[in-house]
């Protein structure tokens, strides 16, 4: 498509903003800062084992006694540096930082909070598989904006339905930014020569029906009965209760998985399980489940804990983990229904079936 017919991310944001004449422009400027961080991370990731201009090659370093991937740490830094100075934020919280990051006093304080996972699925870096960044924008409490009290972790503990925007960047064969500012979900592809995101996937909708599911099946012995039942029924295929064959996918990179589901439907489960009683799920509510949940709902899909809509969960801590199910609406609703129904005896399913797990 010729350049003259393309819409840049900046143009898209300005056109969206015209619908709100009272808007200050802070929000658009914040999204552009985030996009800059994502472009810088895309650049670092693209150098792979060679290490980029930032020296950000794969591998691990020890930060305060904890093993962290080098690129995780550098990506975190890129988010902070790109977004702290503009006067749009009162603070940030990242999966890579134990405590929230307050905007340093020499920068103006703004009205938003930024929550992010700078490099999700980073174990895939070593094997050159797609990874991504995930972000979520919340409003900061007025007392913090006005400087009446310091920022605290509590300020970030807002249910997902209070997000004002969310998105992710996918560092795959092409780099994409997928974004919602509350008016549907729109995808932008990075032109690597111009260094500019262009609108390539307007108004993404998650197909309601699907024949594809994604779950780490090596955890099946730890699943709860409703999840076991759902997967068993998918595996039973045409001859089972679903009456159709399913495909299974597992990239172990949630952004890549979510992107596939936005493009062609499907369902993703990282459910609550019994593997580690101290962890009610693997993924994080604030950095992963809420932003992806917001995008899913904006695109006509659904996100849930299995028991309740994800966006209604009241967070209790910054790094809280949670069971996560998202994707095509009909499938997620079915999984929710299985959680509500009393478990049943099923002996017509070939794999994972354990009669003792199912009671009438
Ligand atoms: P990180 O937050 O440590 O990157 O982990 C998240 C994640 O990589 C997801 O992207 C992915 O869906 C999941 O973990 C993979 O888990 P598993 O190792 O069980 O396959």
Coordinates of C-alpha atoms and ligand atoms in Angstrom, one line a residue:
X1 CA 0.0 0.0 0.0
X2 CA 1.5 3.4 -0.9
X3 CA 2.6 5.6 2.0
X4 CA 0.0 8.3 1.2
X5 CA -2.8 5.8 1.9
X6 CA -1.4 4.5 5.2
X7 CA -2.5 5.7 8.6
X8 CA 0.2 6.1 11.2
X9 CA -0.3 5.4 14.8
X10 CA 0.0 9.1 15.5
X11 CA -2.7 10.0 13.0
X12 CA -4.9 7.2 14.3
X13 CA -4.6 8.6 17.9
X14 CA -5.2 12.2 16.8
X15 CA -8.3 11.2 14.9
X16 CA -9.6 9.2 17.9
X17 CA -8.9 12.2 20.2
X18 CA -11.0 14.6 18.0
X19 CA -14.0 12.8 19.3
X20 CA -13.1 14.1 22.8
X21 CA -12.5 17.9 22.3
X22 CA -11.8 18.3 26.0
X23 CA -8.9 15.8 25.9
X24 CA -5.5 17.3 26.8
X25 CA -3.4 15.1 24.5
X26 CA -1.6 13.5 27.6
X27 CA -3.1 10.1 26.8
X28 CA -2.0 10.2 23.1
X29 CA 1.5 11.3 24.1
X30 CA 1.7 8.4 26.6
X31 CA 0.7 5.8 24.0
X32 CA 3.4 7.2 21.7
X33 CA 6.0 6.9 24.5
X34 CA 5.0 3.3 25.0
X35 CA 5.2 2.7 21.3
X36 CA 8.7 4.1 21.3
X37 CA 9.7 1.7 24.1
X38 CA 8.3 -1.1 22.1
X39 CA 10.2 -0.1 19.0
X40 CA 13.4 0.0 21.0
X41 CA 12.7 -3.5 22.5
X42 CA 11.9 -4.8 19.0
X43 CA 15.2 -3.5 17.9
X44 CA 17.1 -5.2 20.7
X45 CA 15.2 -8.5 20.3
X46 CA 15.9 -8.5 16.6
X47 CA 19.7 -8.6 17.1
X48 CA 19.2 -12.0 18.9
X49 CA 22.5 -13.7 19.9
X50 CA 24.5 -10.9 18.3
X51 CA 23.4 -8.4 21.0
X52 CA 22.1 -5.0 19.9
X53 CA 23.4 -1.5 20.2
X54 CA 22.3 -1.8 23.8
X55 CA 24.4 -4.9 24.2
X56 CA 21.2 -6.7 25.0
X57 CA 22.0 -10.2 24.1
X58 CA 20.2 -13.3 25.4
X59 CA 21.3 -14.8 28.7
X60 CA 20.7 -14.1 32.4
X61 CA 22.1 -11.8 35.0
X62 CA 21.7 -11.8 38.8
X63 CA 19.8 -8.8 40.1
X64 CA 19.5 -8.6 43.9
X65 CA 19.9 -12.3 44.2
X66 CA 17.4 -13.1 41.5
X67 CA 18.1 -14.6 38.1
X68 CA 16.7 -12.3 35.5
X69 CA 17.0 -12.4 31.7
X70 CA 19.2 -9.6 30.4
X71 CA 16.6 -8.6 27.9
X72 CA 13.9 -8.5 30.6
X73 CA 15.9 -6.0 32.6
X74 CA 16.8 -3.9 29.5
X75 CA 13.2 -3.9 28.3
X76 CA 12.0 -2.8 31.7
X77 CA 14.5 0.1 31.6
X78 CA 13.4 1.1 28.1
X79 CA 9.8 1.3 29.3
X80 CA 10.8 3.5 32.3
X81 CA 13.0 5.8 30.3
X82 CA 10.5 6.3 27.5
X83 CA 7.6 7.0 29.8
X84 CA 8.8 8.7 32.9
X85 CA 9.7 12.2 31.7
X86 CA 6.6 13.3 29.7
X87 CA 4.4 14.4 32.6
X88 CA 1.6 11.9 31.7
X89 CA 2.2 9.4 34.5
X90 CA 2.0 9.4 38.3
X91 CA 3.8 6.0 38.5
X92 CA 4.5 2.6 37.0
X93 CA 4.3 -1.0 38.1
X94 CA 6.2 -3.7 36.2
X95 CA 6.4 -7.5 36.5
X96 CA 10.1 -7.0 36.7
X97 CA 10.0 -4.7 39.8
X98 CA 9.0 -5.7 43.3
X99 CA 7.7 -2.2 44.1
X100 CA 5.9 0.5 42.1
X101 CA 8.1 3.1 40.4
X102 CA 7.1 6.7 41.4
X103 CA 7.9 9.4 38.9
X104 CA 11.1 11.1 40.0
X105 CA 10.5 14.6 41.5
X106 CA 12.3 16.4 38.7
X107 CA 9.7 15.3 36.2
X108 CA 6.1 16.6 36.2
X109 CA 3.5 14.2 37.6
X110 CA 0.6 13.1 35.4
X111 CA -2.8 11.6 35.8
X112 CA -2.2 8.0 34.6
X113 CA -0.6 4.9 35.9
X114 CA 1.2 2.5 33.6
X115 CA 1.3 -1.2 34.3
X116 CA 3.5 -3.5 32.1
X117 CA 5.2 -6.8 31.5
X118 CA 8.2 -5.5 29.4
X119 CA 9.0 -8.9 27.9
X120 CA 6.5 -11.6 28.3
X121 CA 7.5 -15.2 27.3
X122 CA 11.1 -14.3 27.5
X123 CA 12.3 -17.9 27.9
X124 CA 11.6 -18.0 24.2
X125 CA 14.3 -15.5 23.4
X126 CA 17.0 -18.2 23.7
X127 CA 15.2 -20.2 21.0
X128 CA 14.3 -17.3 18.7
X129 CA 10.5 -17.6 19.1
X130 CA 8.1 -14.7 19.2
X131 CA 7.8 -12.7 22.5
X132 CA 6.0 -9.5 23.4
X133 CA 5.4 -6.6 25.8
X134 CA 2.0 -6.1 27.5
X135 CA 0.7 -2.9 29.0
X136 CA -2.3 -1.4 30.7
X137 CA -3.2 2.2 31.5
X138 CA -5.2 3.1 34.7
X139 CA -6.2 6.5 36.2
X140 CA -4.1 7.6 39.2
X141 CA -5.9 8.7 42.4
X142 CA -6.4 12.5 42.4
X143 CA -4.5 12.8 45.7
X144 CA -1.4 11.3 44.1
X145 CA -1.8 13.4 41.0
X146 CA -2.0 16.5 43.2
X147 CA 1.0 15.5 45.2
X148 CA -0.9 15.3 48.5
X149 CA 0.4 11.8 49.2
X150 CA 3.0 9.5 47.7
X151 CA 2.3 6.7 45.3
X152 CA 1.6 3.3 46.8
X153 CA 1.1 -0.2 45.6
X154 CA -2.6 0.0 46.6
X155 CA -3.2 2.6 43.8
X156 CA -2.7 0.0 41.2
X157 CA -5.1 -2.5 42.7
X158 CA -8.0 -1.6 40.4
X159 CA -10.3 -4.1 38.7
X160 CA -9.6 -4.6 35.0
X161 CA -12.8 -2.9 34.0
X162 CA -11.3 0.4 35.1
X163 CA -8.5 0.2 32.5
X164 CA -8.6 3.2 30.1
X165 CA -6.4 1.5 27.6
X166 CA -4.4 -1.7 27.1
X167 CA -2.3 -3.3 24.4
X168 CA 0.6 -5.4 23.5
X169 CA 3.6 -5.4 21.1
X170 CA 4.4 -8.7 19.4
X171 CA 8.1 -9.2 18.4
X172 CA 7.5 -11.8 15.7
X173 CA 8.3 -12.1 12.0
X174 CA 7.0 -8.6 11.9
X175 CA 6.6 -6.3 14.9
X176 CA 3.0 -5.3 15.7
X177 CA 1.3 -3.1 18.2
X178 CA -2.2 -4.1 19.1
X179 CA -4.1 -1.5 21.0
X180 CA -7.5 -0.6 22.5
X181 CA -8.3 2.8 23.8
X182 CA -11.9 1.6 24.5
X183 CA -13.1 1.9 20.9
X184 CA -12.4 -1.6 19.7
X185 CA -9.0 -3.3 19.0
X186 CA -6.7 -2.0 16.3
X187 CA -3.4 -3.5 15.1
X188 CA -0.4 -1.6 13.7
X189 CA 2.5 -3.1 11.9
X190 CA 6.0 -1.6 12.3
X191 CA 7.6 -0.5 9.1
X192 CA 11.2 -1.2 10.1
X193 CA 12.7 1.2 7.6
X194 CA 10.6 4.2 8.6
X195 CA 10.5 3.2 12.2
X196 CA 6.8 3.9 12.2
X197 CA 3.7 1.9 13.2
X198 CA 1.0 1.9 10.5
X199 CA -2.6 0.8 10.9
X200 CA -2.8 -2.7 9.3
X201 CA -5.6 -4.5 11.2
X202 CA -8.4 -2.1 11.9
X203 CA -11.2 -3.3 14.2
X204 CA -10.0 -6.8 15.0
X205 CA -12.8 -9.2 16.1
X206 CA -12.2 -12.5 17.8
X207 CA -14.2 -15.2 15.9
X208 CA -16.9 -16.6 18.2
X209 CA -16.5 -20.2 17.1
X210 CA -13.2 -22.1 17.1
X211 CA -11.6 -25.5 16.8
X212 CA -8.3 -24.6 18.4
X213 CA -7.3 -24.6 22.0
X214 CA -4.0 -23.8 23.8
X215 CA -3.0 -25.2 27.1
X216 CA 0.2 -26.7 28.7
X217 CA -1.0 -30.3 28.7
X218 CA 2.0 -31.4 30.8
X219 CA 0.1 -29.9 33.7
X220 CA -3.0 -32.1 33.1
X221 CA -2.6 -34.1 36.3
X222 CA -2.9 -30.8 38.3
X223 CA -6.0 -29.5 36.5
X224 CA -9.4 -29.1 38.2
X225 CA -12.3 -31.3 36.9
X226 CA -14.0 -28.6 34.8
X227 CA -10.7 -28.0 32.8
X228 CA -10.1 -31.7 32.5
X229 CA -13.6 -32.1 31.2
X230 CA -13.2 -29.3 28.7
X231 CA -9.9 -30.6 27.3
X232 CA -11.1 -34.2 27.3
X233 CA -14.1 -33.2 25.2
X234 CA -11.9 -31.3 22.7
X235 CA -9.6 -34.3 22.4
X236 CA -12.5 -36.6 21.8
X237 CA -13.1 -34.8 18.5
X238 CA -15.8 -35.7 16.1
X239 CA -16.9 -38.8 17.9
X240 CA -17.1 -37.0 21.3
X241 CA -19.7 -34.7 22.8
X242 CA -18.4 -31.7 20.8
X243 CA -18.9 -33.4 17.5
X244 CA -15.9 -31.8 15.8
X245 CA -12.1 -32.2 15.7
X246 CA -9.9 -29.7 17.5
X247 CA -6.3 -28.6 17.1
X248 CA -4.0 -27.9 20.1
X249 CA -1.3 -25.3 20.1
X250 CA 1.2 -24.2 22.8
X251 CA 3.9 -21.7 22.1
X252 CA 4.6 -20.9 25.8
X253 CA 4.5 -17.2 24.9
X254 CA 1.2 -15.7 25.9
X255 CA 1.4 -12.6 23.6
X256 CA 2.0 -14.8 20.6
X257 CA -0.9 -17.1 21.7
X258 CA -3.2 -14.1 22.2
X259 CA -2.3 -12.7 18.8
X260 CA -3.1 -16.0 17.1
X261 CA -6.5 -15.9 18.8
X262 CA -7.2 -12.3 17.8
X263 CA -6.4 -13.3 14.2
X264 CA -8.2 -16.6 13.8
X265 CA -10.0 -17.4 17.0
X266 CA -9.2 -20.1 19.6
X267 CA -9.1 -20.4 23.4
X268 CA -6.2 -20.1 25.8
X269 CA -6.1 -21.7 29.2
X270 CA -3.6 -21.2 32.0
X271 CA -6.1 -22.3 34.6
X272 CA -5.9 -22.4 38.4
X273 CA -4.5 -25.8 39.2
X274 CA -3.1 -27.8 42.2
X275 CA 0.5 -27.8 41.1
X276 CA 1.7 -25.3 43.7
X277 CA -0.8 -24.4 46.4
X278 CA 1.0 -21.0 46.9
X279 CA 0.3 -20.0 43.3
X280 CA -3.4 -19.9 42.2
X281 CA -2.4 -19.9 38.6
X282 CA 0.8 -19.1 36.6
X283 CA 0.0 -15.7 35.0
X284 CA -0.2 -12.3 36.7
X285 CA -3.5 -10.5 37.1
X286 CA -2.3 -6.9 36.6
X287 CA 0.4 -7.4 34.0
X288 CA -1.1 -10.2 31.8
X289 CA -4.7 -11.2 32.6
X290 CA -6.2 -7.7 32.8
X291 CA -4.7 -6.1 29.7
X292 CA -5.3 -9.2 27.5
X293 CA -8.8 -9.5 29.1
X294 CA -9.6 -5.9 28.2
X295 CA -8.5 -6.4 24.6
X296 CA -10.4 -9.6 24.3
X297 CA -13.6 -8.0 25.5
X298 CA -13.1 -5.1 23.2
X299 CA -12.7 -7.5 20.3
X300 CA -15.9 -9.4 21.1
X301 CA -14.1 -12.3 22.9
X302 CA -14.1 -13.1 26.6
X303 CA -11.7 -13.4 29.5
X304 CA -12.4 -15.2 32.7
X305 CA -10.9 -16.9 35.7
X306 CA -13.2 -19.8 34.9
X307 CA -15.4 -18.7 37.8
X308 CA -15.9 -15.0 37.2
X309 CA -15.2 -12.4 34.5
X310 CA -11.5 -11.4 34.7
X311 CA -12.2 -7.7 34.5
X312 CA -14.4 -7.8 37.6
X313 CA -11.7 -9.3 39.9
X314 CA -10.6 -7.0 42.6
X315 CA -6.8 -7.3 42.8
X316 CA -5.3 -7.9 46.2
X317 CA -1.6 -7.5 45.5
X318 CA 0.6 -6.1 42.8
X319 CA 2.1 -9.4 41.6
X320 CA -1.0 -11.6 42.2
X321 CA -1.3 -14.7 40.0
X322 CA -4.6 -16.0 38.7
X323 CA -6.1 -18.7 36.6
X324 CA -6.7 -17.3 33.1
X325 CA -9.0 -18.4 30.3
X326 CA -9.6 -16.2 27.2
X327 CA -10.5 -16.3 23.6
X328 CA -13.6 -17.0 21.5
X329 CA -16.6 -16.1 23.5
X330 CA -18.6 -19.4 23.1
X331 CA -15.6 -21.5 24.3
X332 CA -14.9 -19.3 27.4
X333 CA -18.6 -19.3 28.3
X334 CA -18.6 -23.1 28.0
X335 CA -15.6 -23.4 30.3
X336 CA -17.4 -21.1 32.8
X337 CA -20.5 -23.2 32.6
X338 CA -18.4 -26.3 33.4
X339 CA -17.1 -24.6 36.5
X340 CA -20.7 -23.8 37.6
X341 CA -22.1 -27.3 36.9
X342 CA -21.5 -30.1 39.4
X343 CA -18.9 -32.4 37.9
X344 CA -20.3 -35.4 36.1
X345 CA -19.2 -39.0 35.6
X346 CA -17.9 -39.4 32.0
X347 CA -16.5 -42.6 30.7
X348 CA -16.9 -41.9 27.0
X349 CA -13.7 -39.9 26.7
X350 CA -10.4 -41.5 25.8
X351 CA -7.7 -39.3 27.3
X352 CA -7.1 -37.9 30.8
X353 CA -10.3 -39.6 31.9
X354 CA -10.3 -40.6 35.5
X355 CA -13.7 -41.7 36.7
X356 CA -12.8 -40.8 40.3
X357 CA -12.5 -37.2 39.4
X358 CA -16.1 -36.8 38.3
X359 CA -19.0 -37.0 40.7
X360 CA -22.7 -36.6 40.1
Ligands
LIG1 P1 6.9 -14.9 32.2 O1 6.0 -13.8 32.7 O2 7.9 -15.4 33.1 O3 7.5 -14.5 30.8 O4 6.0 -16.2 32.0 C1 4.8 -16.0 31.2 C2 4.7 -17.1 30.2 O5 5.9 -17.2 29.5 C3 3.6 -16.9 29.2 O6 3.9 -16.0 28.2 C4 3.3 -18.3 28.8 O7 2.0 -18.5 28.4 C5 3.6 -19.1 30.0 O8 4.5 -18.4 30.8 C6 4.3 -20.4 29.7 O9 4.3 -21.3 30.7 P2 4.8 -22.8 30.7 O10 6.3 -22.7 31.0 O11 4.0 -23.5 31.7 O12 4.6 -23.3 29.3

